[in-house]
Short mmCIF file of C-alpha atoms in Angstrom, two decimals:
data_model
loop_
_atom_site.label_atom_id
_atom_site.label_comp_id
_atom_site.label_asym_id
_atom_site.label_seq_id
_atom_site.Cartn_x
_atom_site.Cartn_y
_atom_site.Cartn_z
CA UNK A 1 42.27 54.49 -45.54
CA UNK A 2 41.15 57.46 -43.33
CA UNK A 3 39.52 60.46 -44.43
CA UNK A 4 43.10 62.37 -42.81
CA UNK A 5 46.24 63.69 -45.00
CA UNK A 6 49.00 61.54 -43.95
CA UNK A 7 52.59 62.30 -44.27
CA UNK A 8 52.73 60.98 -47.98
CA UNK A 9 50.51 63.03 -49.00
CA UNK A 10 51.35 66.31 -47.28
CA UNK A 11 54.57 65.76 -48.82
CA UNK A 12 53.07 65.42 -52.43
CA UNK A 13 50.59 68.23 -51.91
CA UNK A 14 53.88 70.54 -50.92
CA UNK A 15 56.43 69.19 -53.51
CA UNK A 16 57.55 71.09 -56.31
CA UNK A 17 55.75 70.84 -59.60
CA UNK A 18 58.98 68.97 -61.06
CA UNK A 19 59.03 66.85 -57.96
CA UNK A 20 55.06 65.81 -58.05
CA UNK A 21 54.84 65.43 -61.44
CA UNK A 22 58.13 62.77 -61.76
CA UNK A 23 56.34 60.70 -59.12
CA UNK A 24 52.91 60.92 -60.91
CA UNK A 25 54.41 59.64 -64.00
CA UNK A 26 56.62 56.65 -62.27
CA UNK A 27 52.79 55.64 -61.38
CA UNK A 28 51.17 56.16 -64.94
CA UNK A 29 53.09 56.80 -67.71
CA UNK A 30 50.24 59.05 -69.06
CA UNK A 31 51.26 62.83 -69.02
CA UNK A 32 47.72 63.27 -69.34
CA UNK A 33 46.60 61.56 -66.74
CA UNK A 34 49.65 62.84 -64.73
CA UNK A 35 49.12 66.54 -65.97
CA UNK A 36 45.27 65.90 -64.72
CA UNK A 37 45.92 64.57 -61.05
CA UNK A 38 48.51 67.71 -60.72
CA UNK A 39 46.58 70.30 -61.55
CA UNK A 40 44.04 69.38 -58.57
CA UNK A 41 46.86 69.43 -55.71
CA UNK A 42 46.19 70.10 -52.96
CA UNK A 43 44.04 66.63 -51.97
CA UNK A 44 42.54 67.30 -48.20
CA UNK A 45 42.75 62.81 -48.38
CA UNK A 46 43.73 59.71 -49.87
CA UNK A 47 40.22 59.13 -51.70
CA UNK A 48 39.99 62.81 -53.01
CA UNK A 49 43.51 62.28 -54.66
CA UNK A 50 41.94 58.33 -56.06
CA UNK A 51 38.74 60.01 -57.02
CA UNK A 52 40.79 62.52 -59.09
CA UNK A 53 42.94 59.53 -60.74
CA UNK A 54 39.94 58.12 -61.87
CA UNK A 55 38.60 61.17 -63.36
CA UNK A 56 41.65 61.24 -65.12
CA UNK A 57 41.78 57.78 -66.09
CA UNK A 58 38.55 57.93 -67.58
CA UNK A 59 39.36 61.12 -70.13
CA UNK A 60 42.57 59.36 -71.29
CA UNK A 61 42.38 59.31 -75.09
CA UNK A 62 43.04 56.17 -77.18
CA UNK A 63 46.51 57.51 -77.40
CA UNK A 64 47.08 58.07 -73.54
CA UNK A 65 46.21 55.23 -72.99
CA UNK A 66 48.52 53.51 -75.33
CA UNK A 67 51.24 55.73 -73.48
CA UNK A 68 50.23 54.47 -70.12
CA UNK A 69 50.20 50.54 -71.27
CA UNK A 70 53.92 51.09 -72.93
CA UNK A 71 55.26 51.65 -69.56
CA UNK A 72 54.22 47.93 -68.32
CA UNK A 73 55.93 45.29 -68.52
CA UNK A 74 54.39 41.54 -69.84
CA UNK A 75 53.15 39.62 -66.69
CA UNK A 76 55.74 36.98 -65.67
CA UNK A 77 58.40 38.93 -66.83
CA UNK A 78 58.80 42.21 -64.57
CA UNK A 79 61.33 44.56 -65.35
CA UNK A 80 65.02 43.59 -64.07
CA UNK A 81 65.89 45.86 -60.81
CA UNK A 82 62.16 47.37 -60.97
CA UNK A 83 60.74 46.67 -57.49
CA UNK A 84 57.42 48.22 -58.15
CA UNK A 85 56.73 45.47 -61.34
CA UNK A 86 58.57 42.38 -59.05
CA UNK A 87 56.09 43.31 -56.67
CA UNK A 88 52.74 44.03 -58.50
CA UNK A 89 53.67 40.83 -60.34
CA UNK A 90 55.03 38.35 -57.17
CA UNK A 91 51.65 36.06 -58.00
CA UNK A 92 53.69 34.49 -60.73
CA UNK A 93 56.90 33.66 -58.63
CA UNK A 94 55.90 30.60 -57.52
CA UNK A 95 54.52 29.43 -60.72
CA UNK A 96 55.30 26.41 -62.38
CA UNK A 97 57.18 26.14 -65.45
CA UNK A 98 54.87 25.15 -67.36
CA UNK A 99 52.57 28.14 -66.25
CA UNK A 100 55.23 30.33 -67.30
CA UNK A 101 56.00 29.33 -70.63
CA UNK A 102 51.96 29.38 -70.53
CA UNK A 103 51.88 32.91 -69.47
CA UNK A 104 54.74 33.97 -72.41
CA UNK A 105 52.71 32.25 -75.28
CA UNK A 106 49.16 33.41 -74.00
CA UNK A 107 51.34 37.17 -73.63
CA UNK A 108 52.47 37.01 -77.22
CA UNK A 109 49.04 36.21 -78.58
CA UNK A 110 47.31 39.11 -77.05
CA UNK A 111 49.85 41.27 -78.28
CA UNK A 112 49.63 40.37 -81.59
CA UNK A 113 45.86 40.10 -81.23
CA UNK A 114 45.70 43.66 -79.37
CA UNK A 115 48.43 45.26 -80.83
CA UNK A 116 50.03 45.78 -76.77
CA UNK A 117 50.67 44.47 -73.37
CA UNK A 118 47.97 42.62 -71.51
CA UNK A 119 47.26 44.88 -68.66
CA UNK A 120 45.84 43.34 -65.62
CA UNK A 121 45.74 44.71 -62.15
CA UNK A 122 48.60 41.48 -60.76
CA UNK A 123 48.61 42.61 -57.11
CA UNK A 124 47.36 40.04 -55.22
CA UNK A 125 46.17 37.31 -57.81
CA UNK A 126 48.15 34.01 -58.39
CA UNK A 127 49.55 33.10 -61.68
CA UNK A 128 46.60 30.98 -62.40
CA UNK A 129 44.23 33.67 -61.41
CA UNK A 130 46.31 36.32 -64.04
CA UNK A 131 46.71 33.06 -66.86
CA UNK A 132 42.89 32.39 -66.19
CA UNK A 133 41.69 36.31 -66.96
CA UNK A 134 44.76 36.41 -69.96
CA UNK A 135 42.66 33.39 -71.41
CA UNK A 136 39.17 35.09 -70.70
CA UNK A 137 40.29 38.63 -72.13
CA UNK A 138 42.20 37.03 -75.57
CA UNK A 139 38.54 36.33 -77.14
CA UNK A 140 37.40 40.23 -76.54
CA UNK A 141 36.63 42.63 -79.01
CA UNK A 142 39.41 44.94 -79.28
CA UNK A 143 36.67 47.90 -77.99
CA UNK A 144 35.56 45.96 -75.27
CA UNK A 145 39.21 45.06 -74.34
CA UNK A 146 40.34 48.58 -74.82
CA UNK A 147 37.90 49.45 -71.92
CA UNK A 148 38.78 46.21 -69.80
CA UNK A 149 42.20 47.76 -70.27
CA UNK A 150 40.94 51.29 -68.96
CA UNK A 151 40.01 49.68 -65.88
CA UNK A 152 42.90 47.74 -64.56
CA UNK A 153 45.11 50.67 -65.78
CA UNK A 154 42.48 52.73 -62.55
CA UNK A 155 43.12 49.92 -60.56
CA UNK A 156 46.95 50.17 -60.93
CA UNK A 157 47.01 53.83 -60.42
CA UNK A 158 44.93 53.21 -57.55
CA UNK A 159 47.23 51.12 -55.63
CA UNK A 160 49.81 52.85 -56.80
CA UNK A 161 48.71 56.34 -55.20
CA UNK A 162 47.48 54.28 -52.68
CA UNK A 163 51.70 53.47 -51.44
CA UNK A 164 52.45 57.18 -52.25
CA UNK A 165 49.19 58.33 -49.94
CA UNK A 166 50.40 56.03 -46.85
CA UNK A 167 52.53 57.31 -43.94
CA UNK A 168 56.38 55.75 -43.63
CA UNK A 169 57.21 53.85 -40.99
CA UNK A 170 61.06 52.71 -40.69
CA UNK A 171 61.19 54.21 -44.24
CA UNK A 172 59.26 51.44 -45.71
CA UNK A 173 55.56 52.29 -47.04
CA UNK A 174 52.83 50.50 -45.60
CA UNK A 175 50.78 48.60 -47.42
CA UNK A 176 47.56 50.12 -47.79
CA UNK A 177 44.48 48.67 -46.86
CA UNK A 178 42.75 47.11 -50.00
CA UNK A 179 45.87 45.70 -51.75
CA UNK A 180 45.35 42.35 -52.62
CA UNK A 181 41.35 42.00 -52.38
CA UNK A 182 39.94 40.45 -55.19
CA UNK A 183 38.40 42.39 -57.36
CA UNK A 184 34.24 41.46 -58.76
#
């Protein structure tokens, strides 16, 4: 992304309190983290309004961040008529079966083991790259995993305010520049 304010972001620097902070919070369900990136408006660019997300991110509280992970659905099973999870998630579309039912019982475990959803950045990874990190993460610590968790939650918010950030064409947002790479 350029160091420019595009339309999307003009339009979020001018919108209503009401109005910014309802879009905020269909990105991260955190009113802390939500509360945070608002109070910072106006962002002169895309990576001043990222940097601020990931200030944000990394004050969350054990308890904002439990209130950020409720919001996601399991991977491989999006939310019906939510095109933001279909999308995030379309690496497991074209998975087998097999990886599915995979996916649901490797899902269930960490959830029991974790107490939540496993959280993983999806956009852009295959269902064997998301099953293959599911099956690294289960073994964690619960504090290292909380923190693993912290991460891909930036990562989400980051793309995320990444699509609001990018100019419309046709009314369709474009997708931004670093969706999709692979992360280290």
């Amino acid at each position: 992304m350029t160091s420019s304010s595009t339309p999307g972001l003009t339009r979020f620097n001018t919108a209503e309190d009401d109005t910014a902070r309802a879009a905020l919070r269909a990105i991260c369900a955190s009113a802390a983290w939500a509360e945070e990136v608002l109070a910072r408006r106006p962002y002169r660019d895309a990576e001043e309004l990222l940097a601020a997300s990931d200030t944000a991110v990394a004050r969350l509280t054990p308890d904002d961040l439990t209130e950020a992970m409720a919001a996601h659905p399991p991977i491989g099973r999006p939310r019906p008529g939510d095109p933001v999870s279909a999308r995030e998630q379309r690496g497991m579309t074209g998975a087998t079966d097999r990886l599915k039912a995979e996916m649901l019982e490797l899902n269930l475990a960490y959830q029991e083991k974790f107490g939540h959803v496993f959280l993983i950045c999806a956009t852009g990874l295959t269902a064997e790259q998301m099953r293959d990190s599911i099956r690294n993460r289960i073994d964690n610590p619960p504090e290292r995993e909380r923190e693993i968790v912290r991460e891909e939650l930036g990562r989400i918010n980051r793309v995320r305010l990444a699509r609001l950030a990018v100019r419309l064409e046709n009314g369709l947002a474009v997708r931004p520049e670093n969706e999709g790479t692979p992360r280290p």
